[in-house]
PDB file of C-alpha atoms in Angstrom:
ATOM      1  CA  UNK H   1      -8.505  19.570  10.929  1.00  0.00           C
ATOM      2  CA  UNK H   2      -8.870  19.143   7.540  1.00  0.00           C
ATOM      3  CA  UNK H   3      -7.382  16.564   5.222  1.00  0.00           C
ATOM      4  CA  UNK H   4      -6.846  17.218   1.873  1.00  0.00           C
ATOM      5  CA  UNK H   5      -5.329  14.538  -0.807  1.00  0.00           C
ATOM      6  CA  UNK H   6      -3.026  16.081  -3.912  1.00  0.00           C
ATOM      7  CA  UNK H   7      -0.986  14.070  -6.221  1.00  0.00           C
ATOM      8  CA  UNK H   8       2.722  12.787  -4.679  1.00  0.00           C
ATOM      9  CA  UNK H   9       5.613  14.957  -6.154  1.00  0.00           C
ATOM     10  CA  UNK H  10       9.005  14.003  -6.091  1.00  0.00           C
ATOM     11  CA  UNK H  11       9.861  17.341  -3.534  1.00  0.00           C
ATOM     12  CA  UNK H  12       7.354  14.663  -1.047  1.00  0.00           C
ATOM     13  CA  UNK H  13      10.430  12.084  -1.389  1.00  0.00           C
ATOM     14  CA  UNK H  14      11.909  12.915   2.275  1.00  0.00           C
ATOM     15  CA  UNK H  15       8.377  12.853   4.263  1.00  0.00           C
ATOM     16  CA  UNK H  16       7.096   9.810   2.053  1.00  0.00           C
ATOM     17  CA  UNK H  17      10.808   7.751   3.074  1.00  0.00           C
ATOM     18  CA  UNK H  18      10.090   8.960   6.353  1.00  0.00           C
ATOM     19  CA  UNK H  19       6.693   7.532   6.797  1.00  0.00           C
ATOM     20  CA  UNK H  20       7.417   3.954   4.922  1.00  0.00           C
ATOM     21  CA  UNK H  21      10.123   3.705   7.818  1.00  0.00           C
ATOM     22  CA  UNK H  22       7.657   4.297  10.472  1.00  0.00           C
ATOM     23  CA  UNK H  23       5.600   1.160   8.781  1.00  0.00           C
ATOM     24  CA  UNK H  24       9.209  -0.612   8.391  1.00  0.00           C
ATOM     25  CA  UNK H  25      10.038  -0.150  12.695  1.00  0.00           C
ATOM     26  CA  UNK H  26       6.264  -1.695  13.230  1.00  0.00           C
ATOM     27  CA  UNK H  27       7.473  -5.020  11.763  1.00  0.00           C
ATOM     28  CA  UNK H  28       3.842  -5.407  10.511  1.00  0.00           C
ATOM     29  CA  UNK H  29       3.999  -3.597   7.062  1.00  0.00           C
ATOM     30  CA  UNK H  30       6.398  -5.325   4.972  1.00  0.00           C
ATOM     31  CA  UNK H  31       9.319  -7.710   4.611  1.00  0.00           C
ATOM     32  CA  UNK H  32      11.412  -4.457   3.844  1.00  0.00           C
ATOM     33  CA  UNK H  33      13.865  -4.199   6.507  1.00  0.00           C
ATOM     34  CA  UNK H  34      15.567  -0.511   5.337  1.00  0.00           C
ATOM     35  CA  UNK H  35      13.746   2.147   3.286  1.00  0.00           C
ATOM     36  CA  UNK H  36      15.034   2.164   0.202  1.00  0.00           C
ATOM     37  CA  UNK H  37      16.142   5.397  -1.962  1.00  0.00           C
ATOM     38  CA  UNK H  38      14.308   7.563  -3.194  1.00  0.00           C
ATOM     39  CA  UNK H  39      15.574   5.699  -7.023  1.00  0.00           C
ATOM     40  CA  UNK H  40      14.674   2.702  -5.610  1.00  0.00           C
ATOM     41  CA  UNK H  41      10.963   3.666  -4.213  1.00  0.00           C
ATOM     42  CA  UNK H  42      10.439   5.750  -7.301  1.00  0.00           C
ATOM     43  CA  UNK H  43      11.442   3.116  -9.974  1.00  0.00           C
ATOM     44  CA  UNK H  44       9.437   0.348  -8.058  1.00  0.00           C
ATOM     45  CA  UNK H  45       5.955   2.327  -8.346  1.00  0.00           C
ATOM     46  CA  UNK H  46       3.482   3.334 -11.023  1.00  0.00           C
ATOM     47  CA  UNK H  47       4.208   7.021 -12.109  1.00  0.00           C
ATOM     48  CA  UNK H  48       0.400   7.347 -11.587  1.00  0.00           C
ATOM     49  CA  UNK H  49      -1.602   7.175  -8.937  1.00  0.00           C
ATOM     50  CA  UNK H  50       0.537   8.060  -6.343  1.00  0.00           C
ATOM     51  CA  UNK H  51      -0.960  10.337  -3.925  1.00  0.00           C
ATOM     52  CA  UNK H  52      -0.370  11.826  -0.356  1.00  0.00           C
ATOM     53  CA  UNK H  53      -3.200  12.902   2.342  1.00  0.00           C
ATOM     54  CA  UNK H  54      -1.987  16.505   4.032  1.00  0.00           C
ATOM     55  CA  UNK H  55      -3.631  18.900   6.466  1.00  0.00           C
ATOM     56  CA  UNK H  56      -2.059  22.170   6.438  1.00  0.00           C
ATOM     57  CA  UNK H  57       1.758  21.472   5.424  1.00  0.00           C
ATOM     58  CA  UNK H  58       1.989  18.468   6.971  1.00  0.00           C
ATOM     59  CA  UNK H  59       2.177  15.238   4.936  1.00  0.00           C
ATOM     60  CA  UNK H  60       0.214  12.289   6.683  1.00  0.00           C
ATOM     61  CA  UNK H  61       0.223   9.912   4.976  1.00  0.00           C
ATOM     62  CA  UNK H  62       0.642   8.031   1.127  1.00  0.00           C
ATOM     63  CA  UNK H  63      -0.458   5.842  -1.473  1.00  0.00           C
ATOM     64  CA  UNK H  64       0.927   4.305  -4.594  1.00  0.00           C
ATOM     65  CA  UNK H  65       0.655   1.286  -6.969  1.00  0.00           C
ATOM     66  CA  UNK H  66       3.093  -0.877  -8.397  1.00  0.00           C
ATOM     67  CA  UNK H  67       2.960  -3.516 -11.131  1.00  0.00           C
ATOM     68  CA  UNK H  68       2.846  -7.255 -10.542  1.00  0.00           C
ATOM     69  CA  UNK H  69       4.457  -8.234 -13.659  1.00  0.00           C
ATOM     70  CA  UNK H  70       5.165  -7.389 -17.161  1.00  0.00           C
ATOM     71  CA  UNK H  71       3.392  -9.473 -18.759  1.00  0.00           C
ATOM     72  CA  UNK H  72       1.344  -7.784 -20.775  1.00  0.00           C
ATOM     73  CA  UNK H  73      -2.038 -10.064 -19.414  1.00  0.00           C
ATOM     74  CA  UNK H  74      -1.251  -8.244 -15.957  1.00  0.00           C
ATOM     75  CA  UNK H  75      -1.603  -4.825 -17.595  1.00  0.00           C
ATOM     76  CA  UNK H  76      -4.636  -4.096 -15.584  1.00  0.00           C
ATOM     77  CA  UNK H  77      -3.727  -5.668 -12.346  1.00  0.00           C
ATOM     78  CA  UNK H  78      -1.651  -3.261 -10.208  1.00  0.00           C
ATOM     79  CA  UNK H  79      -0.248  -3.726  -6.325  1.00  0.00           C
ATOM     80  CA  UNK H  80      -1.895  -1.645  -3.054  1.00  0.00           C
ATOM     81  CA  UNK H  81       1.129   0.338  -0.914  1.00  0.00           C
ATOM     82  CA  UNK H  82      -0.482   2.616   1.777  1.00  0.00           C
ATOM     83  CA  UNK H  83       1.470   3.939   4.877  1.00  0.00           C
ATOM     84  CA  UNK H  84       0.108   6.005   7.165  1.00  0.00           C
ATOM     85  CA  UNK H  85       2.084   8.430   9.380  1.00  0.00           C
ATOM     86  CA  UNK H  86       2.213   7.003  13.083  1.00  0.00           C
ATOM     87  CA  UNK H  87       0.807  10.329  14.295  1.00  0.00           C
ATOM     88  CA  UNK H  88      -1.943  10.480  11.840  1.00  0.00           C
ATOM     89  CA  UNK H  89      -3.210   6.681  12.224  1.00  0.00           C
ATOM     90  CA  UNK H  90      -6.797   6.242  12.956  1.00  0.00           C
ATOM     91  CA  UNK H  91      -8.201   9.911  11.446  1.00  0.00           C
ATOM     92  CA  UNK H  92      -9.451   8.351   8.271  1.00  0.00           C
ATOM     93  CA  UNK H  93      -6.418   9.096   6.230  1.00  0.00           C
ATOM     94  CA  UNK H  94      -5.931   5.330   5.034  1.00  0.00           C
ATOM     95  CA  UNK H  95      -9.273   5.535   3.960  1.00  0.00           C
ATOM     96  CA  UNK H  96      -9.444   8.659   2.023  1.00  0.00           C
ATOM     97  CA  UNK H  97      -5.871   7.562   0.564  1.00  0.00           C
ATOM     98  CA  UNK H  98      -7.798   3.967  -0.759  1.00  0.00           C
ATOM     99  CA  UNK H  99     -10.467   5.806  -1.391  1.00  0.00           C
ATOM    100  CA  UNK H 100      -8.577   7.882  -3.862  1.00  0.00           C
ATOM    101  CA  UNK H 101      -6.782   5.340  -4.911  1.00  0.00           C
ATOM    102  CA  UNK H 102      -9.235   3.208  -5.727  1.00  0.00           C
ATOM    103  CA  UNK H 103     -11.180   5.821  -8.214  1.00  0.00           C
ATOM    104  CA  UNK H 104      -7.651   6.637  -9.924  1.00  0.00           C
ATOM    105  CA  UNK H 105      -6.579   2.744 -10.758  1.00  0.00           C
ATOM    106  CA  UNK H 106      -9.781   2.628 -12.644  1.00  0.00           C
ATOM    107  CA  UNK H 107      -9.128   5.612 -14.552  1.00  0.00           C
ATOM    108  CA  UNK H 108      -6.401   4.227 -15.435  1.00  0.00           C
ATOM    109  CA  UNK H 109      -7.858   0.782 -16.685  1.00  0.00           C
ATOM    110  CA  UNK H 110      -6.630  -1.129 -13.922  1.00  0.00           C
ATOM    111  CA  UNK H 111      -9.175  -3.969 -13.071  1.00  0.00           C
ATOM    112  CA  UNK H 112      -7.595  -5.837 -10.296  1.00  0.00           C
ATOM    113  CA  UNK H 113      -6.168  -4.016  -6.970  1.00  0.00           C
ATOM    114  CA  UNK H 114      -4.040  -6.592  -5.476  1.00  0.00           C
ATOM    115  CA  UNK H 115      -2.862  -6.299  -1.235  1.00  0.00           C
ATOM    116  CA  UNK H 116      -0.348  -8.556   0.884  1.00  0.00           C
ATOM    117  CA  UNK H 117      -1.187  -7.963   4.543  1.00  0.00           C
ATOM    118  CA  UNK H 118       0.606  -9.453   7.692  1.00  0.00           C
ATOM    119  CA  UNK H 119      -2.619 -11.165   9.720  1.00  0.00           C
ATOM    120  CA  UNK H 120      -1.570  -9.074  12.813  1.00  0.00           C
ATOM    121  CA  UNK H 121      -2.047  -6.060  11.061  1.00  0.00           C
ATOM    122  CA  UNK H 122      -6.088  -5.821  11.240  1.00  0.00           C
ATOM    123  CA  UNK H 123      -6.234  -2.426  10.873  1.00  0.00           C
ATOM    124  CA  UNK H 124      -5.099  -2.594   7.223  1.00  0.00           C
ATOM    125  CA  UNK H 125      -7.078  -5.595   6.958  1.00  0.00           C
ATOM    126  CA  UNK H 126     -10.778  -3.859   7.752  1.00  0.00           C
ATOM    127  CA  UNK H 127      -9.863  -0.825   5.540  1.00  0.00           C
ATOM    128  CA  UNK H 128      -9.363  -2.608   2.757  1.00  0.00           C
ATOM    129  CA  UNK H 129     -12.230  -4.810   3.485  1.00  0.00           C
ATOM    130  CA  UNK H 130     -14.307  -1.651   3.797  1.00  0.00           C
ATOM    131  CA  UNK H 131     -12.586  -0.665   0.205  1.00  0.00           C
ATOM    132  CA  UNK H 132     -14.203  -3.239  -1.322  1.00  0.00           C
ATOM    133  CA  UNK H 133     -11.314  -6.438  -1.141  1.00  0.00           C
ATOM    134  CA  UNK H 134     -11.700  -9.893  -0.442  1.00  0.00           C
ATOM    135  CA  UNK H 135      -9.199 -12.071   1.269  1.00  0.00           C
ATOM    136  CA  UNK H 136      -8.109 -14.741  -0.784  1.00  0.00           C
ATOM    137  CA  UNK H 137      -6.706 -16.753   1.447  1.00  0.00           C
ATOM    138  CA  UNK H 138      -3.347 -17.019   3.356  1.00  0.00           C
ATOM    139  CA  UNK H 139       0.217 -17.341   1.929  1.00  0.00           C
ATOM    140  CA  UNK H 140       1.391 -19.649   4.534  1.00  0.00           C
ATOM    141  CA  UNK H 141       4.836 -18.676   5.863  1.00  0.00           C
ATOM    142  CA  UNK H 142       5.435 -16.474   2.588  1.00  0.00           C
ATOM    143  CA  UNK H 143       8.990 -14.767   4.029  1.00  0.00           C
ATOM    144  CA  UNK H 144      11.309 -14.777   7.156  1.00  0.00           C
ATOM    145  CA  UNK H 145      12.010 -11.966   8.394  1.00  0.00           C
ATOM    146  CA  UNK H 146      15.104 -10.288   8.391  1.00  0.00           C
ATOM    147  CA  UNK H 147      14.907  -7.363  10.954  1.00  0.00           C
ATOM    148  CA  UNK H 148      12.966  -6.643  14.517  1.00  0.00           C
ATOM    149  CA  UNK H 149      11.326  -8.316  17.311  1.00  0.00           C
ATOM    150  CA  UNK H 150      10.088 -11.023  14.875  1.00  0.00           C
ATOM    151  CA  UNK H 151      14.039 -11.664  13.004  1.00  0.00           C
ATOM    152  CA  UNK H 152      13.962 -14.989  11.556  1.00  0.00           C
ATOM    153  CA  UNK H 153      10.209 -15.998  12.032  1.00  0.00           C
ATOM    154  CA  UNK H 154       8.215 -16.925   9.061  1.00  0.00           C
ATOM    155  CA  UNK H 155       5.790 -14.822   8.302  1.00  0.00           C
ATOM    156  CA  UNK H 156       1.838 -15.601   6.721  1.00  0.00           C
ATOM    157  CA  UNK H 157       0.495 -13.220   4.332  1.00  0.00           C
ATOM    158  CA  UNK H 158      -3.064 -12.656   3.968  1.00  0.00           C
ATOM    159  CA  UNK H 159      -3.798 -12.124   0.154  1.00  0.00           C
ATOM    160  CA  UNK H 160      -6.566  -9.548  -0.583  1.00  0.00           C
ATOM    161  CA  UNK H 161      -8.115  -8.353  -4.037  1.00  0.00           C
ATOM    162  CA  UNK H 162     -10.321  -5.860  -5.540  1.00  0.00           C
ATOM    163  CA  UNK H 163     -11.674  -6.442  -8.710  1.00  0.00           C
ATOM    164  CA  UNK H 164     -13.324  -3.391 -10.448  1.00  0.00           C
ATOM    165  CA  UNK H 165     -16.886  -3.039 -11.071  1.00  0.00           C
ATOM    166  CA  UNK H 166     -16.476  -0.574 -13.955  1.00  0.00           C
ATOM    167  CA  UNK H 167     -13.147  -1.968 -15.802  1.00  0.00           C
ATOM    168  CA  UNK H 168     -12.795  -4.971 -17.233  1.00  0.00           C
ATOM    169  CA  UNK H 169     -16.495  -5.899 -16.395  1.00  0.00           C
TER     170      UNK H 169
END
């Protein structure tokens, strides 16, 4: 089967909901409990650099930045989301998706790719390793969570970061 990446449109809103709320029931992808709207998702992310990984109609998977703050010496430092479809999960499309994202970010003059990751979630950690991040370190008992098997544990955080070899250099 072949996988094919194209730019995320807002018609993608349903299957891209759908697929943050299969990360959401994992209780390893974010603090999120509920998937936001579509308002919500939209106005939180970059209007670039959003993209989604397909084979034949079927979505598989996304990827999107958002900005860590707005101060204007964080211009060029932008925040990793990637969520794979449950069905789709170890074909490669979280790598072509970072991939992709990667390349874009820099077009863009972004110069540092920022990721939170739970430590359970080692999958996401050795993609992003193999992306070209570091781990930082870990944000010790960064959140509680508020939903699933986990409710009201704290949670660590392993901090990750790519910093471009072509921008800001």
């Amino acid at each position: 089967m072949t996988i094919s990446l194209r730019s995320l449109q807002p018609e993608d809103a349903g299957v891209v909901l759908r697929i943050y709320g299969e990360g959401i029931a994992t209780g390893h992808a974010t603090f999120q409990a509920e998937v936001p709207s579509w308002e919500a998702w939209d106005s939180g992310h970059l209007a670039e650099c959003r993209w989604v990984a397909e084979a034949g109609n079927s979505v598989l998977g996304w990827a999107a930045l958002s900005g860590v703050s707005s101060r204007c010496v964080y211009a060029g430092v932008a925040e990793v989301s990637l969520y794979v479809a449950e069905a789709a999960q170890g074909r490669g499309v979280g790598s072509l998706l970072l991939g992709r994202l990667v390349t874009c970010s820099e077009d863009l003059g972004i110069w540092t790719l920022q990721a939170g990751i739970f430590p359970e979630n080692t999958a996401s950690l050795r993609l992003h390793e193999r992306h070209g991040f570091e781990r930082l370190g870990v944000r010790k008992r960064l959140g509680k969570m508020t939903y699933g098997p986990l409710v009201g544990h704290w949670r660590d955080v392993v901090l990750m970061e790519r910093r471009s070899q072509r921008v800001g250099v």
